[in-house]
PDB file of C-alpha atoms in Angstrom:
ATOM      1  CA  MET A1241      86.940 122.438 100.035  1.00 41.00           C
ATOM      2  CA  ALA A1242      89.994 123.183 102.204  1.00 44.00           C
ATOM      3  CA  SER A1243      93.326 122.134 100.794  1.00 47.00           C
ATOM      4  CA  GLU A1244      95.065 119.190 102.429  1.00 50.00           C
ATOM      5  CA  THR A1245      98.689 118.758 103.443  1.00 49.00           C
ATOM      6  CA  PRO A1246     100.385 116.117 101.272  1.00 49.00           C
ATOM      7  CA  ARG A1247     100.617 112.786 103.033  1.00 49.00           C
ATOM      8  CA  PRO A1248     103.932 110.961 103.419  1.00 50.00           C
ATOM      9  CA  PRO A1249     104.268 107.560 101.740  1.00 50.00           C
ATOM     10  CA  SER A1250     102.876 104.643 103.720  1.00 53.00           C
ATOM     11  CA  SER A1251     105.233 102.646 105.897  1.00 54.00           C
ATOM     12  CA  GLY A1252     104.695  99.616 103.688  1.00 55.00           C
ATOM     13  CA  ASP A1253     105.629 101.491 100.501  1.00 60.00           C
ATOM     14  CA  ALA A1254     108.646 103.054 102.204  1.00 61.00           C
ATOM     15  CA  ALA A1255     109.842  99.644 103.396  1.00 62.00           C
ATOM     16  CA  ILE A1256     109.526  98.157  99.917  1.00 62.00           C
ATOM     17  CA  ASP A1257     111.436 101.108  98.442  1.00 64.00           C
ATOM     18  CA  SER A1258     114.190 100.682 101.020  1.00 63.00           C
ATOM     19  CA  VAL A1259     114.572  96.970 100.415  1.00 69.00           C
ATOM     20  CA  SER A1260     114.509  97.417  96.631  1.00 71.00           C
ATOM     21  CA  VAL A1261     117.638  99.571  96.933  1.00 73.00           C
ATOM     22  CA  LEU A1262     119.481  96.462  98.146  1.00 75.00           C
ATOM     23  CA  GLY A1263     118.716  94.645  94.896  1.00 73.00           C
ATOM     24  CA  GLU A1264     122.000  95.979  93.490  1.00 82.00           C
ATOM     25  CA  GLU A1265     124.822  93.598  94.548  1.00 86.00           C
ATOM     26  CA  LEU A1266     127.558  96.169  95.233  1.00 86.00           C
ATOM     27  CA  ARG A1267     125.154  98.270  97.257  1.00 86.00           C
ATOM     28  CA  ARG A1268     124.095  95.244  99.268  1.00 86.00           C
ATOM     29  CA  LYS A1269     127.725  94.302 100.005  1.00 89.00           C
ATOM     30  CA  MET A1270     128.621  97.832 101.111  1.00 86.00           C
ATOM     31  CA  PHE A1271     125.562  97.974 103.347  1.00 86.00           C
ATOM     32  CA  ALA A1272     126.646  94.702 104.982  1.00 86.00           C
ATOM     33  CA  PHE A1273     130.191  96.053 105.401  1.00 90.00           C
ATOM     34  CA  VAL A1274     128.966  99.234 107.104  1.00 89.00           C
ATOM     35  CA  ARG A1275     126.695  97.260 109.446  1.00 85.00           C
ATOM     36  CA  ARG A1276     129.476  94.890 110.484  1.00 85.00           C
ATOM     37  CA  ALA A1277     132.026  97.674 111.053  1.00 87.00           C
ATOM     38  CA  ARG A1278     130.336  98.860 114.276  1.00 82.00           C
ATOM     39  CA  ARG A1279     131.868 102.311 113.702  1.00 88.00           C
ATOM     40  CA  PRO A1280     131.597 105.158 111.184  1.00 90.00           C
ATOM     41  CA  VAL A1281     132.882 104.065 107.751  1.00 91.00           C
ATOM     42  CA  THR A1282     134.436 106.421 105.190  1.00 91.00           C
ATOM     43  CA  ARG A1283     133.750 106.337 101.456  1.00 91.00           C
ATOM     44  CA  ASP A1284     137.299 105.097 100.857  1.00 92.00           C
ATOM     45  CA  GLU A1285     136.779 102.177 103.222  1.00 92.00           C
ATOM     46  CA  ALA A1286     133.433 101.263 101.681  1.00 91.00           C
ATOM     47  CA  ALA A1287     134.914 101.474  98.186  1.00 93.00           C
ATOM     48  CA  ALA A1288     137.856  99.251  99.139  1.00 93.00           C
ATOM     49  CA  SER A1289     135.526  96.663 100.694  1.00 91.00           C
ATOM     50  CA  VAL A1290     133.993  95.894  97.280  1.00 90.00           C
ATOM     51  CA  GLY A1291     136.838  96.956  94.984  1.00 92.00           C
ATOM     52  CA  ILE A1292     135.317  99.998  93.249  1.00 92.00           C
ATOM     53  CA  SER A1293     136.231 103.672  92.896  1.00 92.00           C
ATOM     54  CA  ARG A1294     135.494 106.192  95.638  1.00 90.00           C
ATOM     55  CA  LYS A1295     133.203 108.125  93.288  1.00 91.00           C
ATOM     56  CA  LEU A1296     131.092 105.063  92.469  1.00 91.00           C
ATOM     57  CA  ALA A1297     130.988 104.090  96.135  1.00 90.00           C
ATOM     58  CA  ALA A1298     129.721 107.577  96.995  1.00 90.00           C
ATOM     59  CA  PHE A1299     126.847 107.144  94.528  1.00 90.00           C
ATOM     60  CA  HIS A1300     125.766 103.831  96.069  1.00 89.00           C
ATOM     61  CA  LEU A1301     126.212 105.035  99.648  1.00 91.00           C
ATOM     62  CA  ASP A1302     124.079 108.102  99.004  1.00 88.00           C
ATOM     63  CA  LYS A1303     121.348 105.855  97.582  1.00 87.00           C
ATOM     64  CA  LEU A1304     121.419 103.876 100.822  1.00 88.00           C
ATOM     65  CA  VAL A1305     121.101 107.123 102.782  1.00 89.00           C
ATOM     66  CA  GLU A1306     118.155 108.299 100.650  1.00 85.00           C
ATOM     67  CA  SER A1307     116.372 105.003 101.273  1.00 81.00           C
ATOM     68  CA  GLY A1308     116.761 105.307 105.046  1.00 81.00           C
ATOM     69  CA  LEU A1309     119.118 102.338 105.427  1.00 85.00           C
ATOM     70  CA  LEU A1310     122.206 104.412 106.314  1.00 87.00           C
ATOM     71  CA  ARG A1311     122.795 107.819 107.823  1.00 86.00           C
ATOM     72  CA  ALA A1312     125.700 110.094 106.890  1.00 88.00           C
ATOM     73  CA  HIS A1313     127.560 112.834 108.722  1.00 85.00           C
ATOM     74  CA  THR A1314     130.935 114.520 108.597  1.00 80.00           C
ATOM     75  CA  HIS A1315     133.733 113.067 110.667  1.00 66.00           C
ATOM     76  CA  GLY A1316     136.394 115.140 112.275  1.00 58.00           C
ATOM     77  CA  PRO A1317     138.724 116.549 112.962  1.00 52.00           C
ATOM     78  CA  ASP A1318     140.917 114.505 110.628  1.00 49.00           C
ATOM     79  CA  ALA A1319     144.561 115.286 111.388  1.00 40.00           C
ATOM     80  CA  ALA A1320     145.751 113.591 108.212  1.00 48.00           C
ATOM     81  CA  ARG A1321     143.623 115.868 106.044  1.00 48.00           C
ATOM     82  CA  LYS A1322     145.457 119.171 105.675  1.00 50.00           C
ATOM     83  CA  VAL A1323     143.009 120.911 103.364  1.00 51.00           C
ATOM     84  CA  GLY A1324     139.443 120.566 102.209  1.00 53.00           C
ATOM     85  CA  ARG A1325     136.280 119.508 103.975  1.00 60.00           C
ATOM     86  CA  ARG A1326     136.076 116.846 106.623  1.00 63.00           C
ATOM     87  CA  PRO A1327     135.291 113.406 105.159  1.00 72.00           C
ATOM     88  CA  LYS A1328     131.759 112.063 105.180  1.00 86.00           C
ATOM     89  CA  VAL A1329     131.180 108.838 107.085  1.00 91.00           C
ATOM     90  CA  TYR A1330     128.326 106.357 107.102  1.00 93.00           C
ATOM     91  CA  GLU A1331     126.584 104.354 109.811  1.00 91.00           C
ATOM     92  CA  PRO A1332     123.501 102.110 109.905  1.00 86.00           C
ATOM     93  CA  ALA A1333     120.241 103.970 110.459  1.00 82.00           C
ATOM     94  CA  ASP A1334     118.243 103.208 113.601  1.00 75.00           C
ATOM     95  CA  ALA A1335     115.081 102.229 111.727  1.00 67.00           C
ATOM     96  CA  GLN A1336     114.107  98.574 111.465  1.00 64.00           C
ATOM     97  CA  ILE A1337     112.613  97.673 108.107  1.00 62.00           C
ATOM     98  CA  HIS A1338     110.149  94.841 107.632  1.00 58.00           C
ATOM     99  CA  VAL A1339     108.392  93.890 104.414  1.00 54.00           C
ATOM    100  CA  SER A1340     105.356  91.642 104.410  1.00 55.00           C
ATOM    101  CA  ILE A1341     102.906  91.035 101.568  1.00 56.00           C
ATOM    102  CA  PRO A1342     100.101  91.173 102.524  1.00 57.00           C
ATOM    103  CA  GLU A1343     101.060  93.674 105.212  1.00 67.00           C
ATOM    104  CA  ARG A1344     101.257  92.537 108.820  1.00 71.00           C
ATOM    105  CA  ARG A1345     101.447  94.909 111.811  1.00 74.00           C
ATOM    106  CA  HIS A1346     102.077  92.598 114.731  1.00 77.00           C
ATOM    107  CA  GLU A1347     104.231  95.217 116.481  1.00 82.00           C
ATOM    108  CA  LEU A1348     101.210  97.566 116.620  1.00 83.00           C
ATOM    109  CA  LEU A1349      99.014  94.850 118.094  1.00 87.00           C
ATOM    110  CA  ALA A1350     101.715  93.916 120.606  1.00 88.00           C
ATOM    111  CA  GLY A1351     102.101  97.561 121.646  1.00 90.00           C
ATOM    112  CA  LEU A1352      98.374  97.973 122.208  1.00 91.00           C
ATOM    113  CA  LEU A1353      98.160  94.749 124.204  1.00 92.00           C
ATOM    114  CA  LEU A1354     101.142  95.773 126.348  1.00 93.00           C
ATOM    115  CA  GLN A1355      99.575  99.163 127.062  1.00 93.00           C
ATOM    116  CA  ALA A1356      96.301  97.442 127.952  1.00 94.00           C
ATOM    117  CA  LEU A1357      98.118  95.096 130.344  1.00 92.00           C
ATOM    118  CA  LEU A1358      99.924  97.991 132.040  1.00 94.00           C
ATOM    119  CA  THR A1359      96.801 100.143 132.432  1.00 93.00           C
ATOM    120  CA  GLU A1360      94.130  97.510 133.091  1.00 93.00           C
ATOM    121  CA  GLY A1361      91.720  98.723 135.757  1.00 92.00           C
ATOM    122  CA  GLU A1362      90.371  96.653 138.633  1.00 91.00           C
ATOM    123  CA  ASP A1363      86.917  96.672 137.082  1.00 92.00           C
ATOM    124  CA  GLU A1364      88.136  95.668 133.584  1.00 94.00           C
ATOM    125  CA  THR A1365      88.810  92.377 131.899  1.00 94.00           C
ATOM    126  CA  GLY A1366      91.855  92.072 129.681  1.00 92.00           C
ATOM    127  CA  ALA A1367      89.681  92.245 126.563  1.00 93.00           C
ATOM    128  CA  GLN A1368      87.920  95.376 127.830  1.00 95.00           C
ATOM    129  CA  ALA A1369      91.253  97.060 128.545  1.00 95.00           C
ATOM    130  CA  ALA A1370      92.510  96.129 125.069  1.00 95.00           C
ATOM    131  CA  ALA A1371      89.384  97.589 123.442  1.00 95.00           C
ATOM    132  CA  ARG A1372      89.727 100.766 125.507  1.00 96.00           C
ATOM    133  CA  VAL A1373      93.348 101.253 124.473  1.00 96.00           C
ATOM    134  CA  ALA A1374      92.549 100.531 120.820  1.00 95.00           C
ATOM    135  CA  GLU A1375      89.663 103.022 120.841  1.00 96.00           C
ATOM    136  CA  GLN A1376      91.882 105.683 122.386  1.00 96.00           C
ATOM    137  CA  ARG A1377      94.637 105.116 119.794  1.00 94.00           C
ATOM    138  CA  GLY A1378      92.125 105.298 116.962  1.00 93.00           C
ATOM    139  CA  ARG A1379      90.542 108.465 118.352  1.00 95.00           C
ATOM    140  CA  GLU A1380      93.945 110.159 118.620  1.00 95.00           C
ATOM    141  CA  GLN A1381      94.723 109.279 115.011  1.00 92.00           C
ATOM    142  CA  GLY A1382      91.334 110.510 113.865  1.00 93.00           C
ATOM    143  CA  GLU A1383      91.851 113.823 115.656  1.00 93.00           C
ATOM    144  CA  ALA A1384      95.282 114.190 114.065  1.00 92.00           C
ATOM    145  CA  GLU A1385      93.837 113.444 110.615  1.00 90.00           C
ATOM    146  CA  ARG A1386      91.070 115.999 111.085  1.00 90.00           C
ATOM    147  CA  ALA A1387      93.603 118.658 112.101  1.00 90.00           C
ATOM    148  CA  ARG A1388      95.772 117.810 109.095  1.00 87.00           C
ATOM    149  CA  ALA A1389      93.010 117.585 106.486  1.00 83.00           C
ATOM    150  CA  ARG A1390      90.793 120.397 107.842  1.00 82.00           C
ATOM    151  CA  PRO A1391      87.774 118.730 106.216  1.00 79.00           C
ATOM    152  CA  GLY A1392      85.021 121.001 107.534  1.00 77.00           C
ATOM    153  CA  ARG A1393      81.645 119.295 107.662  1.00 77.00           C
ATOM    154  CA  LEU A1394      81.995 115.587 106.958  1.00 79.00           C
ATOM    155  CA  GLY A1395      79.328 113.722 105.076  1.00 81.00           C
ATOM    156  CA  ALA A1396      79.325 109.948 104.858  1.00 83.00           C
ATOM    157  CA  GLU A1397      81.118 109.801 101.508  1.00 86.00           C
ATOM    158  CA  ARG A1398      83.843 112.244 102.528  1.00 86.00           C
ATOM    159  CA  GLY A1399      84.320 110.428 105.828  1.00 87.00           C
ATOM    160  CA  ILE A1400      84.658 107.108 103.993  1.00 89.00           C
ATOM    161  CA  THR A1401      87.265 108.648 101.670  1.00 88.00           C
ATOM    162  CA  LEU A1402      89.432 109.882 104.548  1.00 88.00           C
ATOM    163  CA  CYS A1403      89.166 106.516 106.291  1.00 89.00           C
ATOM    164  CA  GLU A1404      89.997 104.701 103.053  1.00 89.00           C
ATOM    165  CA  ARG A1405      93.348 106.479 102.756  1.00 87.00           C
ATOM    166  CA  MET A1406      94.315 105.709 106.355  1.00 88.00           C
ATOM    167  CA  LEU A1407      93.280 102.073 106.060  1.00 89.00           C
ATOM    168  CA  ASP A1408      95.197 101.675 102.822  1.00 87.00           C
ATOM    169  CA  GLU A1409      98.338 103.053 104.487  1.00 84.00           C
ATOM    170  CA  GLN A1410      97.942 100.605 107.363  1.00 84.00           C
ATOM    171  CA  GLY A1411      97.597  97.563 105.119  1.00 85.00           C
ATOM    172  CA  PHE A1412      93.872  96.822 105.422  1.00 88.00           C
ATOM    173  CA  GLU A1413      93.470  96.801 101.607  1.00 90.00           C
ATOM    174  CA  PRO A1414      90.146  98.715 101.552  1.00 91.00           C
ATOM    175  CA  VAL A1415      87.755  98.192  98.641  1.00 92.00           C
ATOM    176  CA  ARG A1416      84.676 100.310  97.913  1.00 91.00           C
ATOM    177  CA  GLU A1417      81.287  98.663  97.653  1.00 87.00           C
ATOM    178  CA  GLY A1418      79.399 101.752  96.581  1.00 83.00           C
ATOM    179  CA  PRO A1419      80.175 105.331  97.644  1.00 84.00           C
ATOM    180  CA  THR A1420      79.484 104.810 101.350  1.00 85.00           C
ATOM    181  CA  ARG A1421      80.552 101.237 102.081  1.00 90.00           C
ATOM    182  CA  LEU A1422      84.108 100.053 102.585  1.00 92.00           C
ATOM    183  CA  ARG A1423      85.232  96.444 102.881  1.00 92.00           C
ATOM    184  CA  LEU A1424      88.691  95.570 104.250  1.00 92.00           C
ATOM    185  CA  LEU A1425      90.223  92.662 102.355  1.00 89.00           C
ATOM    186  CA  ASN A1426      93.252  92.173 104.617  1.00 88.00           C
ATOM    187  CA  CYS A1427      93.688  91.866 108.372  1.00 88.00           C
ATOM    188  CA  PRO A1428      97.164  93.179 109.315  1.00 85.00           C
ATOM    189  CA  PHE A1429      96.942  91.112 112.512  1.00 85.00           C
ATOM    190  CA  HIS A1430      96.535  87.742 110.794  1.00 82.00           C
ATOM    191  CA  PRO A1431      97.192  84.937 111.793  1.00 80.00           C
ATOM    192  CA  LEU A1432      96.827  86.135 115.400  1.00 79.00           C
ATOM    193  CA  ALA A1433      93.278  87.194 114.611  1.00 79.00           C
ATOM    194  CA  ALA A1434      92.447  83.585 113.711  1.00 80.00           C
ATOM    195  CA  GLU A1435      93.760  82.395 117.080  1.00 85.00           C
ATOM    196  CA  ALA A1436      91.853  84.951 119.174  1.00 89.00           C
ATOM    197  CA  PRO A1437      89.120  86.388 116.925  1.00 88.00           C
ATOM    198  CA  GLY A1438      87.038  87.816 119.759  1.00 90.00           C
ATOM    199  CA  LEU A1439      89.956  89.789 121.155  1.00 92.00           C
ATOM    200  CA  VAL A1440      91.492  90.997 117.874  1.00 90.00           C
ATOM    201  CA  CYS A1441      88.200  91.718 116.108  1.00 93.00           C
ATOM    202  CA  GLY A1442      87.018  93.628 119.177  1.00 93.00           C
ATOM    203  CA  MET A1443      90.189  95.724 119.094  1.00 93.00           C
ATOM    204  CA  ASN A1444      89.818  96.361 115.358  1.00 92.00           C
ATOM    205  CA  HIS A1445      86.214  97.465 115.870  1.00 94.00           C
ATOM    206  CA  ALA A1446      87.151  99.703 118.811  1.00 96.00           C
ATOM    207  CA  TYR A1447      90.094 101.202 116.905  1.00 94.00           C
ATOM    208  CA  LEU A1448      88.021 102.128 113.856  1.00 94.00           C
ATOM    209  CA  THR A1449      85.147 103.397 116.005  1.00 96.00           C
ATOM    210  CA  GLY A1450      87.605 105.610 117.846  1.00 95.00           C
ATOM    211  CA  TYR A1451      89.092 106.841 114.568  1.00 93.00           C
ATOM    212  CA  LEU A1452      85.654 107.875 113.320  1.00 93.00           C
ATOM    213  CA  ARG A1453      84.979 109.695 116.586  1.00 94.00           C
ATOM    214  CA  GLY A1454      88.264 111.562 116.391  1.00 94.00           C
ATOM    215  CA  LEU A1455      87.578 112.423 112.770  1.00 92.00           C
ATOM    216  CA  ARG A1456      84.025 113.459 113.733  1.00 92.00           C
ATOM    217  CA  ALA A1457      82.666 111.435 110.852  1.00 90.00           C
ATOM    218  CA  THR A1458      79.268 110.969 112.463  1.00 88.00           C
ATOM    219  CA  GLY A1459      77.727 109.761 109.204  1.00 90.00           C
ATOM    220  CA  VAL A1460      79.933 106.644 109.152  1.00 91.00           C
ATOM    221  CA  GLN A1461      79.967 103.625 111.435  1.00 94.00           C
ATOM    222  CA  ALA A1462      82.321 100.682 111.923  1.00 95.00           C
ATOM    223  CA  VAL A1463      80.446  97.396 112.071  1.00 94.00           C
ATOM    224  CA  LEU A1464      81.490  93.813 112.690  1.00 93.00           C
ATOM    225  CA  ALA A1465      81.016  91.916 109.430  1.00 91.00           C
ATOM    226  CA  PRO A1466      83.405  88.932 109.477  1.00 89.00           C
ATOM    227  CA  ARG A1467      84.177  87.188 106.196  1.00 86.00           C
ATOM    228  CA  PRO A1468      86.692  84.373 105.662  1.00 85.00           C
ATOM    229  CA  GLY A1469      90.161  85.695 104.871  1.00 82.00           C
ATOM    230  CA  GLU A1470      89.238  89.367 105.406  1.00 87.00           C
ATOM    231  CA  CYS A1471      89.164  91.896 108.222  1.00 90.00           C
ATOM    232  CA  CYS A1472      86.194  91.387 110.521  1.00 92.00           C
ATOM    233  CA  VAL A1473      85.161  95.071 110.351  1.00 93.00           C
ATOM    234  CA  GLU A1474      83.771  97.192 107.541  1.00 94.00           C
ATOM    235  CA  LEU A1475      82.701 100.830 107.315  1.00 94.00           C
ATOM    236  CA  ARG A1476      79.192 101.887 106.264  1.00 93.00           C
ATOM    237  CA  ARG A1477      77.034 104.953 106.141  1.00 90.00           C
ATOM    238  CA  ALA A1478      75.516 105.226 109.612  1.00 87.00           C
ATOM    239  CA  ASP A1479      71.933 104.735 108.399  1.00 81.00           C
ATOM    240  CA  ALA A1480      72.775 101.965 105.903  1.00 69.00           C
ATOM    241  CA  PRO A1481      70.945  98.644 106.351  1.00 64.00           C
ATOM    242  CA  SER A1482      72.996  95.680 107.572  1.00 60.00           C
ATOM    243  CA  GLY A1483      73.917  92.777 105.327  1.00 56.00           C
TER     244      GLY A1483
END
């Protein structure tokens, strides 16, 4: 079997890690100070804002950088500094961090719906355009996963395994029911899915169908199988009986 490139942590795990860094009070106060400053902040300024040493402030600031909450760069030239390196300064990172348990991905759904609205053809309904866009996004992701994993020939079980990892990263909470059947315990688009089940379930089905096509996992199919409190789609071996 071809080796696979290591996958980055899921966005949900990364968000939880980032937020957990703010559990330390001094770190949280310095982060708030940097955000409110609206300009690059030096270690000395951050240290003074919470009344600690520059060395301890540097430790906490670097933790905030590692977690993706701040970014650091050198500031210069500094006329007051006659010798030595230019001081490091800190600013808020551009990333927006959201934590939801169970995971919700409303921004993804909104982006797909906006793209569908902007590209809707004269012969399409809104729901058809949304399904088309979702299928295209899924197919692109499946193609990217196939290029990354280089899986060779995909049987049903291998195809299910690759899909399981992607679905876990996206918050669907996949659970195996046998080697070639995958239930999805969470819908990342809830509660919107409850308000428009035909639209959202159709997009979910189109997205996963497109992903399988891009992955070329011909032995696996996405089927509508709604259950209360779960995603309306599950994955099965293509020749598996329904029910």
